[in-house]
Amino acid sequence: MAKTIRGKAKAKNGMVDVKVLMKHPMETGLRKDKDGNAIPPHFIQNVTAMSGGTMVFSAEFNSSVSKDPYLAFAYPGEKGGALTIAWSDNTGATDSADITVK
Amino acid sequence: PRMAWAAWSESAMKASESTAAMAELFGSADNQASAEVKLKAPEIAENGAVVPLEVSTSLPVEQIAIFIDNNPSPLAMTATLGAGTAGLVKTRVRMGETSNVVAVVKSGGKLYSASQEVKVTIGGCGG
Amino acid sequence: AGGALPIGNAAAAQKALFDTAPFGQVRLMHITDCHAQLNPIYFREPNVNLGLHGAYGRAPHLVGNALLDAFGIKAGTPEAHAFTYLGFDEAARRFGRVGGFAHLKTLVNALRGSYGEDKTLLMDGGDTWQGSGTSLWTRGMDMVRACNDLGVDVMTGHWEFTYQDDEILANIEAFNGDFVAQNVKVTDEAIFDDAPVFDEDTGHAFKPYVIKEMGGYRVAVIGQAFPYTPIANPSRFIPDWTFGIRDDDMQELVDQVRAEHKPHAVVVLSHNGMDVDVKMASRVSGIDVIFGGHTHDAVPAPLEIANPGGKTLVTNAGSNGKYLAVMDLELSEQGMVGYKHRLIPVFSNIIEPDAAMTALITRERAPYLGKLQEELAVADETLYRRGNFNGTFDQVICDGLRQVLNAQISLSPGFRWGTSVLAGDAITMENVLDQTAITYGETYARDMSGEELKLILEDVADNLFNEDPYYQQGGDMVRVGGLDYTINPLAGMGSRITEMRLDDGTLIEASKSYKVAGWATVGSQAPGPDISEVTAEYLRAQDTVRVNKLNTPKIVGIKTNPGLSS
Ligand SMILES: [Mn+2]
Ligand SMILES: [Mn+2]
């Protein structure tokens, strides 16, 4: 599992309940450090969830999503399936993680 | 596999006012309050930096967006749902002050919404 | 309601108290907000308890004669003294102290015995483990032991959550009854960290409800903890738990409990506070009775609130051990069809204290007795806490803060707990601890701008007077020392407070800096000495303590109100 993505995927009645917790400062760009300098914006902008080659869910975040973004959603799927969560931020950094559906 | 990242809806994200942000995102801000759109939000935030929100709908839905009216950039997030994906999204947002939170759902080309005020308070019993 | 208790003739009085003729099939008894008072105490009810908008003139926003009239209680009777502030000083001397766990236990046992033990239930609405010196020093364990001896069957909480989370779980483990709360969940983050959870799917931190089999009838008891606990009290002690009113979850749970268990009655043991209970009762269908607490209101008879499913009874059972609520329910296969309710004042002078409980109380207090009984000063007038804007005991605390910490202005939270000390009586350390014993009692003295001061007053005023009870979070208004102001409760958020002036009449300026002392900081630990020590130091320095000025805001925009009496 990637360092910045933790996920839980549980199958129930043909749907998979997904919870994802990402690690990211989500700086808005409006905060100042203790010397009065503006801390530059640094936040996740895109999140995707792929299963079996299909994009089952995707989201665009603004900097007002809380630090360490949390996301929960549900898509059609079965136990044993594979889900890939990926994010990219405004600096071009990315990360992704593979989750097995329980 | 290398991902072709979808574009980020910059003009909608940077709009400083909800109606403008909605128009930028959906092409129109015309929306109808609907009992089929449910927004679960605390009446009073326990922590303005981390406010849990849940939007759910039984309508067949393509896109869900969340707007925080009094935030400097009201559009907080937008989600696109694949075929069969549930009309449900939960996340946590940052709110600087008491504000109306509006959940907008695009279904059948039309916009439906639900809103609720979330109060951000100093806390304690004063002093 | 009504009917005089024959005080003076102990045997007859006991008979009158205990002869609550059985009615129906089950007897539900309810105590709430005892704030750790193990012994009998004095507690003055408020003379200012404003109800605005929809709450105007509706219980609990009735004081004095307005309250007596609304509930048909005769003036001058022991019940009039129990439920109102009228003639308090003299009536308290005449009728004596109220409450006390040993006296309560005698009453509870008699009411259980005469009805049939297996058909009775004793519920505790919470705010039990905090409010006294011994509860603070034992981290609430003294009260857990006392509640076990009393035979409490079910409880929920609020100030219980001001201990550390592992201490709370240990107390719940030691408590013989059930701890229920449908509205407390483990945070999204903590679930990822595998924090202890009652149900991982629903996220419930605790059992949400319990089904009680009572003499062949099923009663569901759903718990509702104080919804704004992490806002009104420090969240740092309970970082993994999140609260809220969650009335949509409540509706889902009521529907599920009824479908799954087919109870004869569904009741909610609630720490919402009465105004929130009334609103929740109007929105949620399928609840028969809400047994309410938190706002410390002594409401002699339940309110009947209509909702889409029918109606729900809303009660509130006062505080500090002063009352025992008894509700007998008439049940049938169709559900609840009738009730008989009494809010019994516990007059300690006419009840024989239970021997086992008396021994327990003695044991709990023994290690601390010297400290508790230290006499600090004599009270020149009756010292009490409750009232929307001020209380004489709060003024003593505010005066102490200004003097000992050298501040121009002082702030003290509008807590509703705290026992009363009668004029002429000695104030003991125990009395001070009854006003100040919290796990975050550290004080501060720092510079604050006039603007910051106003923001605080406006914020608390909205928590009190927001038109929508779901947006009210506070206790009473923050008490002030060295500061006067005008308040228009009916104005909107940010516009209620004007004319802020120092004691000498100087107008407070937004950008000017003032030295302000206070305590009970929620965000982080304050750096100064504990408030109990500051107050004790202030009191020790004098023989008789006087309240020279009771800082009272000028109220505008309100002509008359049945919740306002000078
Ligand atoms: Mn209380
Ligand atoms: Mn309370």
mmCIF file of N, CA, C and O in Angstrom, chain C residues 408-409 447-455 500 507-516:
data_model
loop_
_atom_site.group_PDB
_atom_site.id
_atom_site.type_symbol
_atom_site.label_atom_id
_atom_site.label_comp_id
_atom_site.label_asym_id
_atom_site.label_seq_id
_atom_site.Cartn_x
_atom_site.Cartn_y
_atom_site.Cartn_z
ATOM 1 N N GLN C 408 -8.428 43.448 34.873
ATOM 2 C CA GLN C 408 -9.494 44.452 34.839
ATOM 3 C C GLN C 408 -10.854 43.780 34.683
ATOM 4 O O GLN C 408 -11.858 44.240 35.203
ATOM 5 N N ILE C 409 -10.838 42.731 33.880
ATOM 6 C CA ILE C 409 -12.080 42.062 33.503
ATOM 7 C C ILE C 409 -11.920 40.555 33.746
ATOM 8 O O ILE C 409 -10.810 40.025 33.570
ATOM 9 N N ASP C 447 -3.895 39.523 27.751
ATOM 10 C CA ASP C 447 -4.430 40.696 27.084
ATOM 11 C C ASP C 447 -5.410 40.271 26.015
ATOM 12 O O ASP C 447 -5.165 39.350 25.252
ATOM 13 N N MET C 448 -6.516 40.998 25.984
ATOM 14 C CA MET C 448 -7.537 40.736 24.965
ATOM 15 C C MET C 448 -7.992 42.078 24.436
ATOM 16 O O MET C 448 -8.156 43.025 25.206
ATOM 17 N N SER C 449 -8.226 42.160 23.132
ATOM 18 C CA SER C 449 -8.731 43.415 22.577
ATOM 19 C C SER C 449 -10.223 43.507 22.848
ATOM 20 O O SER C 449 -10.894 42.506 23.088
ATOM 21 N N GLY C 450 -10.735 44.729 22.789
ATOM 22 C CA GLY C 450 -12.167 44.930 22.949
ATOM 23 C C GLY C 450 -12.943 44.150 21.911
ATOM 24 O O GLY C 450 -14.028 43.616 22.179
ATOM 25 N N GLU C 451 -12.355 44.067 20.713
ATOM 26 C CA GLU C 451 -13.021 43.341 19.628
ATOM 27 C C GLU C 451 -13.144 41.861 19.966
ATOM 28 O O GLU C 451 -14.177 41.246 19.736
ATOM 29 N N GLU C 452 -12.069 41.313 20.521
ATOM 30 C CA GLU C 452 -12.089 39.892 20.884
ATOM 31 C C GLU C 452 -13.138 39.633 21.962
ATOM 32 O O GLU C 452 -13.881 38.644 21.912
ATOM 33 N N LEU C 453 -13.202 40.552 22.939
ATOM 34 C CA LEU C 453 -14.184 40.423 24.016
ATOM 35 C C LEU C 453 -15.594 40.394 23.452
ATOM 36 O O LEU C 453 -16.428 39.580 23.842
ATOM 37 N N LYS C 454 -15.836 41.314 22.523
ATOM 38 C CA LYS C 454 -17.179 41.379 21.934
ATOM 39 C C LYS C 454 -17.508 40.096 21.179
ATOM 40 O O LYS C 454 -18.611 39.570 21.283
ATOM 41 N N LEU C 455 -16.515 39.569 20.452
ATOM 42 C CA LEU C 455 -16.719 38.330 19.692
ATOM 43 C C LEU C 455 -17.136 37.192 20.610
ATOM 44 O O LEU C 455 -18.008 36.395 20.294
ATOM 45 N N MET C 500 -20.608 48.039 25.792
ATOM 46 C CA MET C 500 -19.691 47.348 26.709
ATOM 47 C C MET C 500 -18.882 48.399 27.447
ATOM 48 O O MET C 500 -18.239 49.249 26.827
ATOM 49 N N LEU C 507 -16.235 53.292 28.157
ATOM 50 C CA LEU C 507 -16.622 52.447 27.031
ATOM 51 C C LEU C 507 -15.454 51.566 26.609
ATOM 52 O O LEU C 507 -14.318 52.016 26.518
ATOM 53 N N ILE C 508 -15.726 50.317 26.296
ATOM 54 C CA ILE C 508 -14.710 49.405 25.785
ATOM 55 C C ILE C 508 -14.455 49.766 24.324
ATOM 56 O O ILE C 508 -15.393 49.942 23.554
ATOM 57 N N GLU C 509 -13.166 49.875 23.964
ATOM 58 C CA GLU C 509 -12.811 50.196 22.586
ATOM 59 C C GLU C 509 -12.294 48.954 21.880
ATOM 60 O O GLU C 509 -11.516 48.188 22.454
ATOM 61 N N ALA C 510 -12.700 48.785 20.616
ATOM 62 C CA ALA C 510 -12.375 47.563 19.854
ATOM 63 C C ALA C 510 -10.880 47.285 19.786
ATOM 64 O O ALA C 510 -10.433 46.153 19.967
ATOM 65 N N SER C 511 -10.086 48.336 19.539
ATOM 66 C CA SER C 511 -8.662 48.093 19.318
ATOM 67 C C SER C 511 -7.832 48.221 20.589
ATOM 68 O O SER C 511 -6.638 47.954 20.602
ATOM 69 N N LYS C 512 -8.460 48.627 21.678
ATOM 70 C CA LYS C 512 -7.721 48.769 22.929
ATOM 71 C C LYS C 512 -7.539 47.412 23.582
ATOM 72 O O LYS C 512 -8.341 46.498 23.406
ATOM 73 N N SER C 513 -6.486 47.292 24.377
ATOM 74 C CA SER C 513 -6.147 46.018 25.015
ATOM 75 C C SER C 513 -6.561 46.029 26.487
ATOM 76 O O SER C 513 -6.394 47.036 27.166
ATOM 77 N N TYR C 514 -7.089 44.930 26.975
ATOM 78 C CA TYR C 514 -7.533 44.826 28.371
ATOM 79 C C TYR C 514 -6.971 43.543 28.977
ATOM 80 O O TYR C 514 -6.822 42.538 28.295
ATOM 81 N N LYS C 515 -6.696 43.599 30.283
ATOM 82 C CA LYS C 515 -6.200 42.382 30.936
ATOM 83 C C LYS C 515 -7.421 41.607 31.423
ATOM 84 O O LYS C 515 -8.212 42.088 32.231
ATOM 85 N N VAL C 516 -7.552 40.390 30.882
ATOM 86 C CA VAL C 516 -8.736 39.569 31.140
ATOM 87 C C VAL C 516 -8.326 38.257 31.773
ATOM 88 O O VAL C 516 -7.397 37.596 31.305
#
